[in-house]
Short mmCIF file of C-alpha atoms in Angstrom, two decimals:
data_model
loop_
_atom_site.label_atom_id
_atom_site.label_comp_id
_atom_site.label_asym_id
_atom_site.label_seq_id
_atom_site.Cartn_x
_atom_site.Cartn_y
_atom_site.Cartn_z
CA MET Q 1 -32.72 -68.15 61.89
CA THR Q 2 -36.43 -68.61 62.48
CA PHE Q 3 -38.64 -65.66 61.55
CA VAL Q 4 -42.21 -65.99 62.82
CA ILE Q 5 -44.95 -63.74 61.48
CA ILE Q 6 -48.33 -63.20 63.13
CA GLY Q 7 -50.79 -62.31 60.36
CA GLY Q 8 -50.86 -63.22 56.68
CA ASP Q 9 -52.16 -60.20 54.80
CA ALA Q 10 -50.31 -57.24 53.26
CA ALA Q 11 -47.61 -56.51 55.84
CA GLY Q 12 -47.12 -60.12 56.91
CA MET Q 13 -46.80 -61.66 53.47
CA SER Q 14 -44.68 -58.77 52.17
CA ALA Q 15 -42.24 -59.34 55.02
CA ALA Q 16 -42.28 -63.11 54.47
CA SER Q 17 -41.58 -62.81 50.75
CA LYS Q 18 -38.88 -60.13 51.10
CA SER Q 19 -37.00 -61.97 53.83
CA LYS Q 20 -37.00 -65.21 51.83
CA ARG Q 21 -35.75 -63.44 48.70
CA ASN Q 22 -32.98 -61.81 50.73
CA ASP Q 23 -31.97 -65.04 52.45
CA PRO Q 24 -33.41 -68.33 51.10
CA THR Q 25 -31.94 -70.19 54.11
CA ILE Q 26 -34.10 -68.36 56.64
CA GLU Q 27 -37.03 -70.32 58.10
CA VAL Q 28 -40.18 -68.22 57.72
CA ILE Q 29 -43.39 -69.32 59.45
CA VAL Q 30 -46.61 -67.33 58.97
CA LEU Q 31 -49.43 -67.88 61.47
CA GLU Q 32 -52.78 -66.67 60.12
CA LYS Q 33 -55.92 -67.00 62.25
CA THR Q 34 -58.28 -67.07 59.23
CA THR Q 35 -58.29 -69.13 56.04
CA ASP Q 36 -57.19 -66.23 53.78
CA VAL Q 37 -53.81 -64.64 53.08
CA SER Q 38 -52.56 -61.91 50.75
CA TYR Q 39 -55.75 -60.25 49.57
CA LEU Q 40 -56.83 -56.81 48.39
CA ILE Q 41 -59.06 -55.68 51.24
CA SER Q 42 -59.49 -52.22 49.70
CA GLY Q 43 -61.25 -53.81 46.75
CA LEU Q 44 -64.08 -55.39 48.74
CA SER Q 45 -66.75 -52.73 48.14
CA TYR Q 46 -66.02 -52.60 44.40
CA ASN Q 47 -66.16 -56.39 44.21
CA ILE Q 48 -69.50 -56.51 46.03
CA ALA Q 49 -70.91 -54.01 43.53
CA ASP Q 50 -70.35 -56.54 40.73
CA PRO Q 51 -72.53 -59.67 41.07
CA HIS Q 52 -70.46 -61.50 38.45
CA ARG Q 53 -67.14 -61.29 40.28
CA LYS Q 54 -66.08 -63.72 43.00
CA VAL Q 55 -64.75 -62.38 46.28
CA ASP Q 56 -61.78 -64.72 45.87
CA ASP Q 57 -60.74 -62.65 42.83
CA LEU Q 58 -59.28 -60.27 45.42
CA VAL Q 59 -56.58 -62.77 46.42
CA VAL Q 60 -53.29 -61.29 45.23
CA ARG Q 61 -51.22 -64.48 45.44
CA PRO Q 62 -52.53 -67.99 46.15
CA ILE Q 63 -51.16 -69.57 49.29
CA GLN Q 64 -49.54 -72.36 47.30
CA GLU Q 65 -47.25 -69.87 45.55
CA PHE Q 66 -45.82 -68.77 48.88
CA LYS Q 67 -45.26 -72.39 49.86
CA ASP Q 68 -43.97 -73.83 46.59
CA LYS Q 69 -42.05 -70.93 45.02
CA LEU Q 70 -40.63 -69.29 48.15
CA GLY Q 71 -40.66 -72.09 50.71
CA ILE Q 72 -42.69 -70.10 53.24
CA ASP Q 73 -44.46 -72.19 55.90
CA VAL Q 74 -47.97 -70.68 55.97
CA ARG Q 75 -50.25 -72.10 58.64
CA LEU Q 76 -53.93 -71.15 58.39
CA ASP Q 77 -56.43 -71.24 61.25
CA HIS Q 78 -53.60 -70.62 63.73
CA LYS Q 79 -54.40 -67.92 66.25
CA VAL Q 80 -51.55 -66.63 68.43
CA GLU Q 81 -52.78 -65.96 71.95
CA ARG Q 82 -49.58 -65.10 73.80
CA ILE Q 83 -46.05 -63.85 73.22
CA ASP Q 84 -43.40 -65.05 75.66
CA ARG Q 85 -40.64 -62.49 75.21
CA ILE Q 86 -38.35 -64.00 77.84
CA ASN Q 87 -38.18 -67.41 76.16
CA LYS Q 88 -38.84 -65.98 72.68
CA LYS Q 89 -41.88 -68.11 71.94
CA VAL Q 90 -45.39 -67.60 70.65
CA LYS Q 91 -48.25 -69.73 71.91
CA GLY Q 92 -51.73 -70.22 70.55
CA ARG Q 93 -54.44 -72.51 69.31
CA SER Q 94 -55.56 -73.82 65.94
CA ALA Q 95 -59.16 -73.81 64.74
CA ALA Q 96 -59.28 -77.52 65.58
CA GLY Q 97 -58.50 -76.67 69.19
CA ARG Q 98 -54.90 -77.91 69.19
CA GLU Q 99 -52.45 -75.84 71.21
CA PHE Q 100 -49.16 -74.88 69.57
CA GLU Q 101 -45.90 -73.29 70.66
CA LEU Q 102 -43.18 -71.91 68.38
CA ALA Q 103 -39.77 -70.49 69.13
CA TYR Q 104 -38.55 -67.46 67.18
CA ASP Q 105 -35.37 -65.52 66.62
CA LYS Q 106 -37.21 -62.59 65.08
CA LEU Q 107 -40.95 -61.92 65.32
CA LEU Q 108 -43.27 -59.71 63.26
CA ILE Q 109 -46.69 -58.73 64.59
CA ALA Q 110 -48.81 -58.00 61.52
CA SER Q 111 -52.14 -58.71 63.18
CA GLY Q 112 -53.97 -55.92 61.36
CA ALA Q 113 -57.10 -54.26 62.66
CA ARG Q 114 -60.73 -55.12 63.23
CA ALA Q 115 -63.92 -53.24 62.55
CA ARG Q 116 -65.05 -51.05 65.40
CA ARG Q 117 -68.38 -52.24 66.78
CA LEU Q 118 -71.19 -50.57 68.69
CA SER Q 119 -72.49 -51.74 72.04
CA VAL Q 120 -76.20 -51.30 71.46
CA PRO Q 121 -79.07 -53.80 71.89
CA GLY Q 122 -79.91 -56.04 68.94
CA ILE Q 123 -76.78 -55.43 66.91
CA ASP Q 124 -76.28 -59.09 66.01
CA PRO Q 125 -75.53 -61.01 62.80
CA PRO Q 126 -76.43 -62.20 60.27
CA ARG Q 127 -78.04 -59.08 58.81
CA VAL Q 128 -76.01 -56.62 60.90
CA VAL Q 129 -72.61 -56.72 59.20
CA THR Q 130 -69.15 -55.17 59.06
CA LEU Q 131 -66.67 -55.20 56.17
CA ARG Q 132 -63.12 -55.90 57.20
CA SER Q 133 -62.11 -59.28 55.75
CA LEU Q 134 -62.70 -61.54 52.77
CA GLU Q 135 -65.03 -63.62 54.94
CA ASP Q 136 -67.05 -60.46 55.71
CA GLY Q 137 -67.22 -59.83 51.96
CA ARG Q 138 -68.38 -63.38 51.23
CA ARG Q 139 -71.13 -63.16 53.86
CA LEU Q 140 -72.35 -59.79 52.66
CA LYS Q 141 -72.29 -60.75 48.99
CA GLN Q 142 -74.17 -63.95 49.76
CA LEU Q 143 -76.68 -61.98 51.81
CA ILE Q 144 -77.33 -59.62 48.91
CA SER Q 145 -77.68 -62.50 46.45
CA SER Q 146 -79.84 -64.82 48.54
CA ARG Q 147 -82.20 -62.49 50.34
CA ILE Q 148 -82.54 -60.02 47.50
CA PRO Q 149 -82.64 -57.07 49.91
CA LYS Q 150 -84.30 -53.84 48.88
CA ARG Q 151 -83.20 -51.50 51.68
CA SER Q 152 -79.91 -50.92 53.47
CA VAL Q 153 -78.86 -48.71 56.35
CA ILE Q 154 -75.21 -47.72 56.75
CA VAL Q 155 -73.91 -46.43 60.08
CA GLY Q 156 -70.82 -44.34 59.36
CA ALA Q 157 -69.90 -42.03 56.48
CA GLY Q 158 -66.21 -42.77 56.16
CA TYR Q 159 -64.46 -44.38 53.19
CA ILE Q 160 -66.10 -47.80 53.62
CA GLY Q 161 -69.56 -46.37 54.28
CA LEU Q 162 -69.52 -44.18 51.17
CA GLU Q 163 -68.01 -46.86 48.94
CA MET Q 164 -70.62 -49.35 50.12
CA ALA Q 165 -73.39 -46.85 49.41
CA ASP Q 166 -72.22 -46.94 45.80
CA ALA Q 167 -72.04 -50.77 45.87
CA PHE Q 168 -75.56 -51.14 47.28
CA TYR Q 169 -76.89 -48.70 44.69
CA ARG Q 170 -75.33 -50.76 41.88
CA ARG Q 171 -77.03 -53.85 43.33
CA ASP Q 172 -80.43 -52.07 43.32
CA VAL Q 173 -80.53 -51.70 47.10
CA SER Q 174 -81.71 -48.34 48.47
CA VAL Q 175 -79.36 -46.61 50.91
CA GLU Q 176 -79.72 -44.46 54.03
CA ILE Q 177 -76.56 -43.26 55.78
CA PHE Q 178 -76.44 -42.21 59.44
CA ASP Q 179 -73.38 -40.51 60.93
CA ILE Q 180 -72.59 -38.75 64.21
CA GLU Q 181 -70.75 -35.89 62.48
CA SER Q 182 -72.54 -32.64 61.73
CA ARG Q 183 -71.53 -32.81 58.07
CA LEU Q 184 -70.10 -35.18 55.51
CA LEU Q 185 -66.30 -35.52 55.15
CA PRO Q 186 -65.42 -33.04 57.93
CA TRP Q 187 -61.74 -32.99 56.90
CA MET Q 188 -62.44 -31.08 53.68
CA PRO Q 189 -64.09 -27.68 53.10
CA SER Q 190 -67.86 -27.83 53.51
CA GLU Q 191 -68.38 -26.56 49.94
CA MET Q 192 -66.42 -29.49 48.52
CA ALA Q 193 -68.04 -32.02 50.83
CA ARG Q 194 -71.42 -30.72 49.76
CA ILE Q 195 -70.57 -31.50 46.11
CA VAL Q 196 -69.94 -35.14 47.05
CA GLN Q 197 -73.13 -35.28 49.11
CA MET Q 198 -75.24 -33.77 46.33
CA GLU Q 199 -73.86 -36.30 43.86
CA MET Q 200 -74.85 -39.14 46.16
CA GLU Q 201 -78.25 -37.66 46.90
CA SER Q 202 -78.91 -37.40 43.17
CA LYS Q 203 -78.64 -41.22 43.14
CA GLY Q 204 -81.21 -41.54 45.91
CA VAL Q 205 -78.89 -41.87 48.91
CA LYS Q 206 -80.42 -40.31 52.04
CA PHE Q 207 -78.21 -38.76 54.73
CA HIS Q 208 -79.02 -38.36 58.43
CA LEU Q 209 -76.23 -36.45 60.16
CA GLU Q 210 -75.66 -35.81 63.87
CA SER Q 211 -77.38 -39.14 64.44
CA ARG Q 212 -76.41 -41.90 66.88
CA LEU Q 213 -77.64 -45.50 66.79
CA LEU Q 214 -79.55 -46.50 69.93
CA LYS Q 215 -80.92 -50.00 69.25
CA VAL Q 216 -81.82 -52.53 66.57
CA GLU Q 217 -84.96 -54.67 66.58
CA LYS Q 218 -86.45 -57.25 64.23
CA LYS Q 219 -89.98 -56.48 63.09
CA GLU Q 220 -91.86 -58.38 60.37
CA ASN Q 221 -88.62 -59.84 58.99
CA LYS Q 222 -87.10 -56.35 58.79
CA LEU Q 223 -84.46 -54.66 60.88
CA CYS Q 224 -85.77 -51.59 62.66
CA ALA Q 225 -82.90 -49.31 63.68
CA THR Q 226 -83.63 -46.56 66.17
CA PHE Q 227 -81.42 -43.46 66.05
CA THR Q 228 -81.43 -40.21 67.98
CA THR Q 229 -82.95 -38.62 64.86
CA GLY Q 230 -85.63 -41.23 64.19
CA THR Q 231 -86.03 -44.81 62.93
CA ALA Q 232 -85.16 -46.65 59.73
CA ARG Q 233 -86.23 -50.04 58.40
CA ALA Q 234 -83.78 -52.17 56.44
CA ASP Q 235 -82.90 -55.62 55.19
CA ILE Q 236 -79.17 -55.05 55.82
CA LEU Q 237 -77.48 -52.88 58.44
CA LEU Q 238 -73.78 -52.14 57.79
CA ILE Q 239 -71.63 -50.80 60.63
CA ALA Q 240 -68.74 -48.78 59.16
CA ILE Q 241 -67.46 -46.56 61.96
CA GLY Q 242 -63.73 -47.19 61.68
CA ILE Q 243 -61.19 -49.69 62.94
CA LEU Q 244 -59.31 -50.72 66.08
CA PRO Q 245 -55.73 -52.05 65.87
CA ASN Q 246 -55.26 -55.67 66.97
CA SER Q 247 -52.57 -54.70 69.45
CA GLU Q 248 -53.82 -56.48 72.58
CA ILE Q 249 -51.35 -59.35 72.25
CA ALA Q 250 -48.49 -56.82 72.07
CA ALA Q 251 -49.77 -54.95 75.12
CA GLN Q 252 -50.04 -58.20 77.09
CA ALA Q 253 -46.42 -58.92 76.20
CA GLY Q 254 -45.38 -55.55 77.59
CA LEU Q 255 -44.63 -53.84 74.30
CA VAL Q 256 -45.11 -50.08 74.16
CA LEU Q 257 -48.27 -48.83 72.43
CA GLY Q 258 -48.45 -45.54 70.55
CA ALA Q 259 -51.01 -43.59 68.55
CA ARG Q 260 -54.58 -44.82 69.00
CA ASP Q 261 -53.24 -47.86 70.91
CA ALA Q 262 -51.34 -49.13 67.89
CA ILE Q 263 -47.96 -50.78 68.49
CA SER Q 264 -45.23 -48.15 68.71
CA VAL Q 265 -42.40 -48.71 66.22
CA ASP Q 266 -39.33 -46.84 65.02
CA THR Q 267 -38.48 -46.11 61.38
CA THR Q 268 -37.17 -49.67 60.91
CA MET Q 269 -40.57 -50.97 62.13
CA CYS Q 270 -38.93 -52.34 65.30
CA ALA Q 271 -41.10 -52.34 68.41
CA SER Q 272 -39.85 -51.77 71.96
CA ASP Q 273 -38.18 -55.21 71.90
CA PRO Q 274 -35.15 -55.46 69.54
CA ASP Q 275 -36.30 -58.87 68.26
CA ILE Q 276 -39.94 -57.89 67.62
CA PHE Q 277 -41.25 -55.84 64.72
CA ALA Q 278 -44.75 -54.59 63.89
CA ALA Q 279 -46.22 -53.40 60.60
CA GLY Q 280 -49.54 -52.77 58.91
CA ASP Q 281 -52.80 -51.65 60.49
CA CYS Q 282 -51.66 -52.61 64.00
CA ALA Q 283 -48.58 -50.33 63.99
CA ASP Q 284 -48.18 -46.57 64.17
CA MET Q 285 -46.02 -44.41 61.90
CA VAL Q 286 -44.49 -40.91 61.95
CA HIS Q 287 -46.43 -38.25 60.07
CA VAL Q 288 -43.96 -36.36 57.88
CA VAL Q 289 -45.76 -33.02 58.23
CA THR Q 290 -46.20 -32.96 62.01
CA GLY Q 291 -43.47 -35.33 63.14
CA GLN Q 292 -46.03 -36.97 65.42
CA LYS Q 293 -47.02 -40.65 65.62
CA VAL Q 294 -50.28 -41.54 63.82
CA LEU Q 295 -52.29 -44.60 62.86
CA ILE Q 296 -53.46 -44.34 59.24
CA PRO Q 297 -54.48 -47.80 57.97
CA LEU Q 298 -53.78 -47.83 54.24
CA GLY Q 299 -52.55 -50.52 51.84
CA LEU Q 300 -49.28 -48.99 50.63
CA ILE Q 301 -48.23 -48.26 54.22
CA ALA Q 302 -48.77 -51.90 55.19
CA ASN Q 303 -46.88 -53.27 52.19
CA ARG Q 304 -43.99 -50.83 52.58
CA GLY Q 305 -43.71 -51.59 56.28
CA GLY Q 306 -43.65 -55.31 55.59
CA TRP Q 307 -40.91 -54.94 52.98
CA ALA Q 308 -38.82 -52.94 55.43
CA VAL Q 309 -39.18 -55.65 58.07
CA GLY Q 310 -38.17 -58.31 55.54
CA ASP Q 311 -34.98 -56.37 54.90
CA ASN Q 312 -34.20 -55.57 58.52
CA VAL Q 313 -34.55 -59.11 59.87
CA THR Q 314 -32.06 -60.27 57.24
CA GLY Q 315 -29.47 -57.61 58.03
CA LYS Q 316 -30.29 -55.23 55.19
CA TYR Q 317 -31.05 -51.89 56.84
CA THR Q 318 -34.20 -50.22 55.51
CA ALA Q 319 -36.10 -47.33 57.10
CA VAL Q 320 -39.58 -45.98 56.46
CA PRO Q 321 -39.10 -42.29 57.29
CA GLY Q 322 -42.79 -41.45 57.47
CA ILE Q 323 -46.14 -41.02 55.77
CA VAL Q 324 -48.48 -38.20 54.80
CA GLY Q 325 -51.76 -40.12 54.78
CA THR Q 326 -52.48 -40.00 51.05
CA ALA Q 327 -55.82 -41.62 50.27
CA VAL Q 328 -58.40 -41.73 47.51
CA PHE Q 329 -61.75 -43.41 46.96
CA GLU Q 330 -64.40 -43.42 44.26
CA VAL Q 331 -68.09 -42.96 44.88
CA PHE Q 332 -70.60 -42.75 42.00
CA ASN Q 333 -67.77 -42.08 39.51
CA MET Q 334 -66.51 -39.17 41.61
CA GLU Q 335 -62.88 -39.26 42.78
CA VAL Q 336 -62.29 -37.99 46.32
CA ALA Q 337 -58.63 -37.60 47.34
CA ARG Q 338 -56.68 -36.19 50.25
CA THR Q 339 -53.14 -35.95 51.58
CA GLY Q 340 -51.44 -34.31 54.53
CA LEU Q 341 -53.34 -32.18 57.02
CA SER Q 342 -56.79 -30.65 56.87
CA PHE Q 343 -57.13 -27.00 57.90
CA SER Q 344 -58.34 -27.91 61.40
CA GLU Q 345 -55.63 -30.56 61.81
CA ALA Q 346 -53.00 -27.99 60.81
CA GLN Q 347 -54.32 -25.57 63.42
CA GLU Q 348 -54.35 -28.28 66.09
CA ALA Q 349 -50.75 -29.15 65.21
CA GLY Q 350 -49.72 -25.56 65.96
CA PHE Q 351 -49.27 -24.23 62.43
CA ASP Q 352 -50.35 -20.73 61.39
CA ALA Q 353 -52.69 -22.35 58.90
CA VAL Q 354 -54.10 -20.68 55.82
CA GLU Q 355 -56.27 -22.36 53.17
CA THR Q 356 -57.85 -21.83 49.80
CA HIS Q 357 -60.11 -23.87 47.56
CA ILE Q 358 -60.77 -23.31 43.87
CA HIS Q 359 -63.04 -24.59 41.12
CA SER Q 360 -61.31 -25.44 37.85
CA HIS Q 361 -61.59 -28.00 35.04
CA SER Q 362 -60.09 -31.40 34.30
CA ARG Q 363 -59.31 -30.53 30.65
CA ALA Q 364 -58.71 -27.47 28.50
CA LEU Q 365 -61.91 -25.50 28.00
CA ALA Q 366 -62.09 -26.16 24.25
CA TYR Q 367 -61.58 -29.92 24.65
CA PRO Q 368 -64.57 -32.35 24.69
CA GLY Q 369 -65.49 -34.17 27.90
CA ILE Q 370 -64.46 -31.39 30.27
CA GLN Q 371 -65.33 -31.99 33.93
CA ASP Q 372 -65.36 -29.83 37.04
CA ILE Q 373 -62.50 -30.30 39.48
CA TYR Q 374 -62.13 -28.78 42.94
CA VAL Q 375 -58.83 -28.27 44.76
CA HIS Q 376 -58.20 -27.34 48.40
CA LEU Q 377 -54.71 -26.48 49.67
CA VAL Q 378 -53.46 -25.80 53.20
CA ALA Q 379 -50.16 -24.13 54.12
CA ASP Q 380 -48.31 -22.54 57.02
CA ARG Q 381 -48.32 -18.77 56.66
CA SER Q 382 -45.12 -18.10 58.59
CA SER Q 383 -42.91 -20.72 56.88
CA ASP Q 384 -44.66 -20.97 53.46
CA ARG Q 385 -44.65 -24.77 53.89
CA LEU Q 386 -47.34 -26.76 52.09
CA LEU Q 387 -49.31 -28.85 54.63
CA GLY Q 388 -52.13 -30.69 52.86
CA ALA Q 389 -54.68 -30.91 50.08
CA ASN Q 390 -58.04 -32.27 48.97
CA VAL Q 391 -59.02 -32.83 45.35
CA VAL Q 392 -62.52 -33.79 44.15
CA GLY Q 393 -63.73 -34.39 40.60
CA ARG Q 394 -64.96 -36.93 38.08
CA GLU Q 395 -61.51 -37.25 36.54
CA GLY Q 396 -58.00 -36.17 37.39
CA ALA Q 397 -58.38 -35.99 41.17
CA ALA Q 398 -56.84 -39.34 42.04
CA HIS Q 399 -53.53 -38.73 40.27
CA ARG Q 400 -53.21 -35.02 40.99
CA ILE Q 401 -53.14 -35.72 44.72
CA ASN Q 402 -49.85 -37.59 44.22
CA SER Q 403 -48.10 -34.36 43.18
CA VAL Q 404 -49.05 -32.76 46.48
CA ALA Q 405 -48.04 -35.89 48.41
CA THR Q 406 -44.60 -35.73 46.78
CA ALA Q 407 -44.32 -32.06 47.71
CA LEU Q 408 -45.21 -32.86 51.33
CA HIS Q 409 -42.51 -35.52 51.54
CA ALA Q 410 -40.04 -32.99 50.10
CA LYS Q 411 -41.29 -30.36 52.61
CA MET Q 412 -41.80 -27.89 49.78
CA GLY Q 413 -43.09 -24.38 50.23
CA VAL Q 414 -46.17 -23.15 48.37
CA ARG Q 415 -44.13 -20.76 46.23
CA GLU Q 416 -41.71 -23.55 45.35
CA PHE Q 417 -44.63 -25.85 44.49
CA TYR Q 418 -46.18 -23.12 42.32
CA GLN Q 419 -43.01 -23.07 40.20
CA CYS Q 420 -43.18 -26.82 39.41
CA ASP Q 421 -43.16 -27.66 35.71
CA MET Q 422 -46.39 -29.68 35.30
CA ALA Q 423 -47.41 -31.41 32.10
CA TYR Q 424 -49.99 -29.81 29.83
CA ALA Q 425 -52.10 -31.13 26.97
CA PRO Q 426 -55.80 -30.30 26.33
CA PRO Q 427 -57.10 -33.85 27.11
CA PHE Q 428 -55.51 -33.76 30.59
CA GLY Q 429 -55.90 -30.23 31.90
CA PRO Q 430 -55.73 -26.50 31.24
CA VAL Q 431 -52.39 -24.75 30.67
CA TRP Q 432 -52.41 -23.72 34.31
CA ASP Q 433 -53.04 -26.97 36.15
CA PRO Q 434 -55.73 -26.73 38.87
CA LEU Q 435 -53.03 -27.40 41.48
CA LEU Q 436 -51.03 -24.39 40.26
CA ILE Q 437 -54.14 -22.21 40.22
CA ALA Q 438 -54.84 -23.17 43.82
CA ALA Q 439 -51.23 -22.58 44.83
CA ASN Q 440 -51.32 -19.11 43.27
CA GLN Q 441 -54.49 -18.25 45.16
CA LEU Q 442 -52.92 -19.49 48.39
CA ILE Q 443 -49.84 -17.34 47.82
CA LYS Q 444 -52.14 -14.30 47.49
CA LYS Q 445 -53.80 -15.15 50.78
CA MET Q 446 -50.46 -15.59 52.51
#
């Protein structure tokens, strides 16, 4: 059997490795349009913050390991341009301009996603940048090192925008952030979002909300960005306004698209053709809480989807029943975590949503090094079901969110969650863990 994979990052290489381990006789061919495979894209901003680290440190496994140890045929600079489902072939072109055509028995589309761009005048490289690949990281890191910039402007206050604000700060580059939303992190309570914003502002980061980019001009070797709220001058302009799934090739082949134009798949990661799978940032998934299809581009989801495909193409049934969108990032030593639904998302999904947020501490009160921690929980009043959470703090937020994520997968009620036996020791939290305190307050509200 010939298993062809389009895309060589998390989902693609996970599927390639798993299928080869399951069946060493299978022919696995990976077609990657860039010169990089198997890298930790989520580590880019943290890598850029450290001038002594190389971007290539983010490579998880060198390409030669896939070739020599597993016998995977990895072909770089090979861009697939068309899928012929009738004849079961993929067609494309290499970077050298040579056309290629490959037959497949099973096909995985793991083409990932690309940075969303803005259609405004003057938004051209090299000093207007995005951050979506290792090559993006190399260019940006080189730009910081060679030009010695002093000012940056970031358009977008999502995960990448906030992480890069931290990275620029650590490289002695001033930061201004512009975002179209009326407040920072709109999916968490405004009081908690304000804590994150105040922390960043204390480091000199300036925020301009409800602001849309209109044009970019070059003036006296500076970029002059004009927004609806005013102008800003910078040496680097980073566009970080989200992603778009690379699903066009699937659409052209007649495959069904789902949430946010991602490729629609079932729990085995199979698309609308029984011989074609899709996984990673180009494929949708079922949200465990709502039962609806969503596109949430996160690393574990991509790797898990790829592993499932590797099993399923070799006859070993594996399903991915769903996700809850658990995510965490660090900005200026503050951990910001979420899982499940926000209050507004719960309302939009038709739940009788109720919420609470509390202020507690990361350690027992008498223990040194105590830090503030803030917890937000959302539940359905009529069914008692836990729906989502946010946790913010300098320590303990990142790992506490996993307890709520587990509860969401188990479809636990708030009262059931409140009865969980959570670990206690003074260095790690108070007797009543902040999650239990929040659950108790939510029960009172319900």
